[in-house]
Amino acid sequence: MINIKLIQNNPYHIIEILLLVAGALLAFSFSPYDIFWLQYPLLAFLFVCVLKQTPKTTFFRSMVFSLGWFAHGIHWVFYSLHYHGGAPVFLAALIIVLLSLYLSLFPAFALYLANRFIKANTAQMLVVVYPISWMIFDWLRGYFLTGMPWLQLGVAHIDTYLAGFAPIIGGLGIGLLVAIISGLLVLVFIRQSIKLPVISIVLIYLCGFLLGLINWTQPLGDPVKVSLIQGNIPQSEKWRRELYTPTLQMYRQLTLKNLDSDLIVWPETAVPGFKYRVDDYLNEIATQLAQTKTNVLLGIFERDEKTQRYYNSVISVDGQSYKKRHLVPLGEYFPLRSLLGFFAQWINIPMSNIDSGELQQPLFDVAGQKIGVNICFEDVFDRDVLRDLPEANMLINVSNDAWFEDSIEPWQHHQIARMRAAETGRSFIRVTNTGVTSVIGRKGEVLAILPQFKRDVLRYEVQGYSGATPYVVWSNYLLISTGLFFLGFFYRRSN
């Protein structure tokens, strides 16, 4: 039985120290560790530590917990800033700390405002108020200052029965269920109630299992034969002038070896330069592909001749194009340049001042299928993926996770893509420079995968799908509006 009064007394700030450790441990629930069940005791511990506390104490404890969570979970940013961006160690570490503190504000405000404005009994706070407030601020984290929804709790459960809820309430909603289950566990541990919380947890998992049996989308047409080229160009070599021509030759050779495919896909910025400089090279490949009617999608930088603006793009050899909409802060543009511009003199990242494409762009038409394309971390944002649905029959993400070396980032990114596939009921193709390159099924299952840091081609027949999951229809709006209604109800009753 948990002694809440002892926790509240908190001698020597032991609770804050434990919360920092607990937050750091939370990162192990995500890939590549995949210890998803850690979320339940760790989140339950946080809820206990803020239950019936003053708003000030609640905010501080939540910040400490979240700082451990994000500092560990996104420490891989150091690789891109220091090793490939040239930032000094102190500056790279400082940016990670500042970013982690910023992200920590969202769960901290979620629990602070809950304790500040809502008065309810223990069960209601643990099972309704805290989880809903957490969900709403997790949603806001994906929007504020362009958003950074990395490490959403629900993503870690893609291999559990809770994934059955993905086509209905998405990864955000699964995170809500995780928080609810954590609150129910607290009720069990403090012996306030045992039978009802246990039954509720069993029913949640049972519903997830049953929902996972439903096929929300239908196969459309014949499978598309794809060849996914993992070029395995280290980031330290990508922009070296003497390797420019060998890189182009390598991609051409691997492409010509797979002409029996309907579609060949290269990674993000596979061509380390601008399209106008390689037009002859691309025309030559297009000519060789014409006989087999094979199409190629490849990552490259484009320049608009009229505006002289530059874009991170994916183009096809038959003239179709997609320009990246959601840019990476500090990597592709500097947000709040008047405040953060001084960082630019310390960070030297190639092509870090480009423009974003239009929100609405045409889908790629390949082998009788409509394909929605996203670049780099755009698939982290559910709203960016949903823009192409339900029209898109399959989804493709091209990335260059070589920026983060052999850190945990590529696997976290891959896990997020799996959640996007489950939410949308679409096959999801990932093509990366150094991994993780894979084909993901419509329920988030991995159908085929290449090992990291190996130059290889992944060949697979990918099925297209039509129809719309409930989540595609209502996105997060139904969930958020319902959550706001319940919080409003408890707020009015408190006053």
PDB file of C-alpha atoms in Angstrom, residues 152-354:
ATOM      1  CA  GLN A 152       3.830  10.503 -27.577  1.00  0.00           C
ATOM      2  CA  LEU A 153       2.937   7.746 -25.127  1.00  0.00           C
ATOM      3  CA  GLY A 154       0.572   5.859 -27.414  1.00  0.00           C
ATOM      4  CA  VAL A 155       3.216   5.190 -30.074  1.00  0.00           C
ATOM      5  CA  ALA A 156       5.009   2.756 -27.760  1.00  0.00           C
ATOM      6  CA  HIS A 157       1.967   0.444 -27.833  1.00  0.00           C
ATOM      7  CA  ILE A 158       1.957  -0.345 -31.551  1.00  0.00           C
ATOM      8  CA  ASP A 159       2.707  -4.018 -30.761  1.00  0.00           C
ATOM      9  CA  THR A 160       0.071  -4.369 -28.038  1.00  0.00           C
ATOM     10  CA  TYR A 161      -3.680  -4.886 -28.123  1.00  0.00           C
ATOM     11  CA  LEU A 162      -4.097  -1.147 -27.578  1.00  0.00           C
ATOM     12  CA  ALA A 163      -3.001  -0.689 -31.216  1.00  0.00           C
ATOM     13  CA  GLY A 164      -6.490  -1.859 -32.140  1.00  0.00           C
ATOM     14  CA  PHE A 165      -7.719   1.594 -31.085  1.00  0.00           C
ATOM     15  CA  ALA A 166      -5.379   3.363 -33.552  1.00  0.00           C
ATOM     16  CA  PRO A 167      -7.843   3.423 -36.485  1.00  0.00           C
ATOM     17  CA  ILE A 168     -10.423   5.088 -34.202  1.00  0.00           C
ATOM     18  CA  ILE A 169      -8.623   7.450 -31.816  1.00  0.00           C
ATOM     19  CA  GLY A 170      -5.059   7.399 -33.141  1.00  0.00           C
ATOM     20  CA  GLY A 171      -1.818   7.375 -31.213  1.00  0.00           C
ATOM     21  CA  LEU A 172      -2.955  10.378 -29.195  1.00  0.00           C
ATOM     22  CA  GLY A 173      -6.027   8.512 -27.998  1.00  0.00           C
ATOM     23  CA  ILE A 174      -3.982   5.443 -27.118  1.00  0.00           C
ATOM     24  CA  GLY A 175      -1.837   7.737 -24.972  1.00  0.00           C
ATOM     25  CA  LEU A 176      -5.044   8.786 -23.217  1.00  0.00           C
ATOM     26  CA  LEU A 177      -5.844   5.139 -22.496  1.00  0.00           C
ATOM     27  CA  VAL A 178      -2.329   4.635 -21.136  1.00  0.00           C
ATOM     28  CA  ALA A 179      -2.845   7.536 -18.735  1.00  0.00           C
ATOM     29  CA  ILE A 180      -6.260   6.191 -17.702  1.00  0.00           C
ATOM     30  CA  ILE A 181      -4.815   2.739 -17.015  1.00  0.00           C
ATOM     31  CA  SER A 182      -2.017   4.338 -14.988  1.00  0.00           C
ATOM     32  CA  GLY A 183      -4.607   6.188 -12.916  1.00  0.00           C
ATOM     33  CA  LEU A 184      -6.546   2.964 -12.388  1.00  0.00           C
ATOM     34  CA  LEU A 185      -3.387   1.261 -11.169  1.00  0.00           C
ATOM     35  CA  VAL A 186      -2.927   3.999  -8.562  1.00  0.00           C
ATOM     36  CA  LEU A 187      -6.417   3.270  -7.250  1.00  0.00           C
ATOM     37  CA  VAL A 188      -5.440  -0.376  -6.907  1.00  0.00           C
ATOM     38  CA  PHE A 189      -2.181   0.371  -5.117  1.00  0.00           C
ATOM     39  CA  ILE A 190      -3.686   2.793  -2.619  1.00  0.00           C
ATOM     40  CA  ARG A 191      -6.423   0.249  -1.959  1.00  0.00           C
ATOM     41  CA  GLN A 192      -9.181   2.739  -2.680  1.00  0.00           C
ATOM     42  CA  SER A 193     -10.646   0.284  -5.132  1.00  0.00           C
ATOM     43  CA  ILE A 194      -9.445  -2.983  -6.648  1.00  0.00           C
ATOM     44  CA  LYS A 195     -12.216  -4.865  -8.429  1.00  0.00           C
ATOM     45  CA  LEU A 196     -13.528  -2.050 -10.658  1.00  0.00           C
ATOM     46  CA  PRO A 197     -10.086  -0.762 -11.834  1.00  0.00           C
ATOM     47  CA  VAL A 198      -8.923  -4.286 -12.697  1.00  0.00           C
ATOM     48  CA  ILE A 199     -12.122  -5.005 -14.622  1.00  0.00           C
ATOM     49  CA  SER A 200     -11.784  -1.680 -16.444  1.00  0.00           C
ATOM     50  CA  ILE A 201      -8.190  -2.420 -17.485  1.00  0.00           C
ATOM     51  CA  VAL A 202      -9.171  -5.876 -18.753  1.00  0.00           C
ATOM     52  CA  LEU A 203     -12.080  -4.405 -20.741  1.00  0.00           C
ATOM     53  CA  ILE A 204      -9.830  -1.767 -22.338  1.00  0.00           C
ATOM     54  CA  TYR A 205      -7.418  -4.411 -23.550  1.00  0.00           C
ATOM     55  CA  LEU A 206     -10.243  -6.715 -24.639  1.00  0.00           C
ATOM     56  CA  CYS A 207     -11.806  -3.924 -26.699  1.00  0.00           C
ATOM     57  CA  GLY A 208      -8.429  -3.220 -28.273  1.00  0.00           C
ATOM     58  CA  PHE A 209      -8.016  -6.876 -29.199  1.00  0.00           C
ATOM     59  CA  LEU A 210     -11.488  -7.058 -30.782  1.00  0.00           C
ATOM     60  CA  LEU A 211     -11.015  -3.778 -32.672  1.00  0.00           C
ATOM     61  CA  GLY A 212      -7.719  -5.082 -34.010  1.00  0.00           C
ATOM     62  CA  LEU A 213      -9.616  -7.856 -35.795  1.00  0.00           C
ATOM     63  CA  ILE A 214     -11.481  -5.328 -37.960  1.00  0.00           C
ATOM     64  CA  ASN A 215     -10.183  -4.440 -41.425  1.00  0.00           C
ATOM     65  CA  TRP A 216     -11.197  -0.822 -41.855  1.00  0.00           C
ATOM     66  CA  THR A 217      -9.863  -0.465 -45.416  1.00  0.00           C
ATOM     67  CA  GLN A 218     -10.139  -2.607 -48.538  1.00  0.00           C
ATOM     68  CA  PRO A 219      -7.436  -3.793 -50.993  1.00  0.00           C
ATOM     69  CA  LEU A 220      -7.370  -1.821 -54.241  1.00  0.00           C
ATOM     70  CA  GLY A 221      -5.858  -3.170 -57.451  1.00  0.00           C
ATOM     71  CA  ASP A 222      -2.815  -5.371 -57.801  1.00  0.00           C
ATOM     72  CA  PRO A 223       0.152  -5.078 -55.458  1.00  0.00           C
ATOM     73  CA  VAL A 224       2.876  -2.688 -56.596  1.00  0.00           C
ATOM     74  CA  LYS A 225       6.348  -4.158 -57.047  1.00  0.00           C
ATOM     75  CA  VAL A 226       8.674  -1.791 -55.237  1.00  0.00           C
ATOM     76  CA  SER A 227      12.443  -1.618 -54.825  1.00  0.00           C
ATOM     77  CA  LEU A 228      13.642   0.563 -51.967  1.00  0.00           C
ATOM     78  CA  ILE A 229      17.269   1.660 -52.227  1.00  0.00           C
ATOM     79  CA  GLN A 230      19.144   2.180 -48.980  1.00  0.00           C
ATOM     80  CA  GLY A 231      22.239   4.023 -50.201  1.00  0.00           C
ATOM     81  CA  ASN A 232      24.072   3.983 -46.854  1.00  0.00           C
ATOM     82  CA  ILE A 233      26.006   7.210 -47.405  1.00  0.00           C
ATOM     83  CA  PRO A 234      27.462   8.385 -44.062  1.00  0.00           C
ATOM     84  CA  GLN A 235      26.429  11.943 -43.258  1.00  0.00           C
ATOM     85  CA  SER A 236      30.094  12.904 -42.919  1.00  0.00           C
ATOM     86  CA  GLU A 237      30.597  11.954 -46.585  1.00  0.00           C
ATOM     87  CA  LYS A 238      27.311  13.087 -48.083  1.00  0.00           C
ATOM     88  CA  TRP A 239      28.450  16.569 -49.120  1.00  0.00           C
ATOM     89  CA  ARG A 240      32.038  15.771 -50.079  1.00  0.00           C
ATOM     90  CA  ARG A 241      32.619  16.982 -53.626  1.00  0.00           C
ATOM     91  CA  GLU A 242      34.768  14.026 -54.664  1.00  0.00           C
ATOM     92  CA  LEU A 243      31.949  11.614 -53.758  1.00  0.00           C
ATOM     93  CA  TYR A 244      29.235  13.445 -55.699  1.00  0.00           C
ATOM     94  CA  THR A 245      29.678  11.554 -58.958  1.00  0.00           C
ATOM     95  CA  PRO A 246      30.202   8.123 -57.317  1.00  0.00           C
ATOM     96  CA  THR A 247      26.966   8.674 -55.375  1.00  0.00           C
ATOM     97  CA  LEU A 248      25.007   9.345 -58.560  1.00  0.00           C
ATOM     98  CA  GLN A 249      26.572   6.328 -60.241  1.00  0.00           C
ATOM     99  CA  MET A 250      25.691   4.087 -57.315  1.00  0.00           C
ATOM    100  CA  TYR A 251      22.008   5.045 -57.344  1.00  0.00           C
ATOM    101  CA  ARG A 252      21.813   4.644 -61.116  1.00  0.00           C
ATOM    102  CA  GLN A 253      23.408   1.188 -61.006  1.00  0.00           C
ATOM    103  CA  LEU A 254      21.101  -0.067 -58.258  1.00  0.00           C
ATOM    104  CA  THR A 255      18.135   1.374 -60.142  1.00  0.00           C
ATOM    105  CA  LEU A 256      19.008  -0.346 -63.413  1.00  0.00           C
ATOM    106  CA  LYS A 257      19.331  -3.672 -61.585  1.00  0.00           C
ATOM    107  CA  ASN A 258      15.675  -3.470 -60.529  1.00  0.00           C
ATOM    108  CA  LEU A 259      13.882  -2.581 -63.749  1.00  0.00           C
ATOM    109  CA  ASP A 260      11.361  -5.373 -63.170  1.00  0.00           C
ATOM    110  CA  SER A 261       9.821  -3.208 -60.428  1.00  0.00           C
ATOM    111  CA  ASP A 262       6.838  -0.890 -60.864  1.00  0.00           C
ATOM    112  CA  LEU A 263       8.372   1.654 -58.522  1.00  0.00           C
ATOM    113  CA  ILE A 264      11.900   2.342 -57.287  1.00  0.00           C
ATOM    114  CA  VAL A 265      12.370   4.759 -54.385  1.00  0.00           C
ATOM    115  CA  TRP A 266      15.540   6.586 -53.298  1.00  0.00           C
ATOM    116  CA  PRO A 267      15.931   8.224 -49.849  1.00  0.00           C
ATOM    117  CA  GLU A 268      15.594  11.866 -48.849  1.00  0.00           C
ATOM    118  CA  THR A 269      18.115  14.097 -50.674  1.00  0.00           C
ATOM    119  CA  ALA A 270      19.650  11.019 -52.276  1.00  0.00           C
ATOM    120  CA  VAL A 271      21.035  13.425 -54.869  1.00  0.00           C
ATOM    121  CA  PRO A 272      23.227  15.807 -52.809  1.00  0.00           C
ATOM    122  CA  GLY A 273      22.494  18.839 -54.952  1.00  0.00           C
ATOM    123  CA  PHE A 274      19.910  20.686 -57.025  1.00  0.00           C
ATOM    124  CA  LYS A 275      17.666  19.247 -59.696  1.00  0.00           C
ATOM    125  CA  TYR A 276      18.646  21.783 -62.356  1.00  0.00           C
ATOM    126  CA  ARG A 277      22.239  20.554 -62.145  1.00  0.00           C
ATOM    127  CA  VAL A 278      21.351  16.911 -62.844  1.00  0.00           C
ATOM    128  CA  ASP A 279      18.628  17.237 -65.475  1.00  0.00           C
ATOM    129  CA  ASP A 280      20.688  15.320 -68.054  1.00  0.00           C
ATOM    130  CA  TYR A 281      21.406  12.572 -65.541  1.00  0.00           C
ATOM    131  CA  LEU A 282      17.703  12.230 -64.679  1.00  0.00           C
ATOM    132  CA  ASN A 283      16.645  12.312 -68.345  1.00  0.00           C
ATOM    133  CA  GLU A 284      19.075   9.502 -69.100  1.00  0.00           C
ATOM    134  CA  ILE A 285      17.598   7.364 -66.322  1.00  0.00           C
ATOM    135  CA  ALA A 286      14.055   8.161 -67.499  1.00  0.00           C
ATOM    136  CA  THR A 287      14.947   7.011 -71.009  1.00  0.00           C
ATOM    137  CA  GLN A 288      16.297   3.707 -69.706  1.00  0.00           C
ATOM    138  CA  LEU A 289      13.166   3.185 -67.600  1.00  0.00           C
ATOM    139  CA  ALA A 290      10.709   3.931 -70.416  1.00  0.00           C
ATOM    140  CA  GLN A 291      10.818   0.427 -71.885  1.00  0.00           C
ATOM    141  CA  THR A 292       9.801  -1.261 -68.614  1.00  0.00           C
ATOM    142  CA  LYS A 293       7.405   1.499 -67.508  1.00  0.00           C
ATOM    143  CA  THR A 294       9.208   1.658 -64.175  1.00  0.00           C
ATOM    144  CA  ASN A 295       8.945   4.884 -62.220  1.00  0.00           C
ATOM    145  CA  VAL A 296      11.464   6.298 -59.762  1.00  0.00           C
ATOM    146  CA  LEU A 297      10.829   8.591 -56.807  1.00  0.00           C
ATOM    147  CA  LEU A 298      13.928  10.300 -55.464  1.00  0.00           C
ATOM    148  CA  GLY A 299      14.868  12.923 -52.896  1.00  0.00           C
ATOM    149  CA  ILE A 300      16.505  16.067 -54.227  1.00  0.00           C
ATOM    150  CA  PHE A 301      16.589  19.836 -53.747  1.00  0.00           C
ATOM    151  CA  GLU A 302      14.532  21.890 -56.199  1.00  0.00           C
ATOM    152  CA  ARG A 303      14.760  25.563 -57.093  1.00  0.00           C
ATOM    153  CA  ASP A 304      11.790  27.617 -58.241  1.00  0.00           C
ATOM    154  CA  GLU A 305      13.063  29.534 -61.257  1.00  0.00           C
ATOM    155  CA  LYS A 306      10.588  32.381 -60.752  1.00  0.00           C
ATOM    156  CA  THR A 307      10.987  32.992 -57.033  1.00  0.00           C
ATOM    157  CA  GLN A 308      14.494  31.501 -56.616  1.00  0.00           C
ATOM    158  CA  ARG A 309      13.213  29.665 -53.560  1.00  0.00           C
ATOM    159  CA  TYR A 310      14.650  26.267 -52.618  1.00  0.00           C
ATOM    160  CA  TYR A 311      12.757  23.181 -51.496  1.00  0.00           C
ATOM    161  CA  ASN A 312      13.487  19.761 -50.048  1.00  0.00           C
ATOM    162  CA  SER A 313      11.588  17.677 -52.571  1.00  0.00           C
ATOM    163  CA  VAL A 314      10.685  14.256 -53.845  1.00  0.00           C
ATOM    164  CA  ILE A 315      10.343  14.051 -57.618  1.00  0.00           C
ATOM    165  CA  SER A 316       9.566  11.290 -60.088  1.00  0.00           C
ATOM    166  CA  VAL A 317      11.345  10.778 -63.371  1.00  0.00           C
ATOM    167  CA  ASP A 318       8.041  11.362 -65.178  1.00  0.00           C
ATOM    168  CA  GLY A 319       7.739  14.920 -63.819  1.00  0.00           C
ATOM    169  CA  GLN A 320       5.677  14.635 -60.628  1.00  0.00           C
ATOM    170  CA  SER A 321       6.869  16.501 -57.548  1.00  0.00           C
ATOM    171  CA  TYR A 322       6.259  16.993 -53.832  1.00  0.00           C
ATOM    172  CA  LYS A 323       7.847  19.819 -51.827  1.00  0.00           C
ATOM    173  CA  LYS A 324       8.309  19.306 -48.110  1.00  0.00           C
ATOM    174  CA  ARG A 325       5.702  21.205 -46.090  1.00  0.00           C
ATOM    175  CA  HIS A 326       6.889  20.827 -42.498  1.00  0.00           C
ATOM    176  CA  LEU A 327      10.481  21.935 -42.030  1.00  0.00           C
ATOM    177  CA  VAL A 328      12.869  20.935 -39.231  1.00  0.00           C
ATOM    178  CA  PRO A 329      13.656  23.832 -36.854  1.00  0.00           C
ATOM    179  CA  LEU A 330      17.388  24.665 -36.764  1.00  0.00           C
ATOM    180  CA  GLY A 331      17.982  22.000 -39.430  1.00  0.00           C
ATOM    181  CA  GLU A 332      16.085  23.530 -42.361  1.00  0.00           C
ATOM    182  CA  TYR A 333      15.147  26.938 -41.013  1.00  0.00           C
ATOM    183  CA  PHE A 334      15.726  29.075 -37.920  1.00  0.00           C
ATOM    184  CA  PRO A 335      12.524  29.819 -35.959  1.00  0.00           C
ATOM    185  CA  LEU A 336      12.322  33.099 -34.067  1.00  0.00           C
ATOM    186  CA  ARG A 337      15.420  34.268 -35.931  1.00  0.00           C
ATOM    187  CA  SER A 338      15.499  37.545 -33.984  1.00  0.00           C
ATOM    188  CA  LEU A 339      15.910  35.548 -30.741  1.00  0.00           C
ATOM    189  CA  LEU A 340      17.750  32.442 -31.918  1.00  0.00           C
ATOM    190  CA  GLY A 341      19.715  33.848 -34.830  1.00  0.00           C
ATOM    191  CA  PHE A 342      22.937  33.862 -32.822  1.00  0.00           C
ATOM    192  CA  PHE A 343      22.897  30.043 -32.945  1.00  0.00           C
ATOM    193  CA  ALA A 344      23.482  30.237 -36.702  1.00  0.00           C
ATOM    194  CA  GLN A 345      27.072  31.377 -36.244  1.00  0.00           C
ATOM    195  CA  TRP A 346      27.809  28.216 -34.258  1.00  0.00           C
ATOM    196  CA  ILE A 347      25.877  25.664 -36.308  1.00  0.00           C
ATOM    197  CA  ASN A 348      26.848  24.857 -39.890  1.00  0.00           C
ATOM    198  CA  ILE A 349      24.190  22.551 -41.323  1.00  0.00           C
ATOM    199  CA  PRO A 350      24.048  22.311 -45.141  1.00  0.00           C
ATOM    200  CA  MET A 351      20.822  23.568 -46.740  1.00  0.00           C
ATOM    201  CA  SER A 352      19.483  24.981 -43.464  1.00  0.00           C
ATOM    202  CA  ASN A 353      17.607  27.902 -44.998  1.00  0.00           C
ATOM    203  CA  ILE A 354      15.018  26.482 -47.356  1.00  0.00           C
TER     204      ILE A 354
END
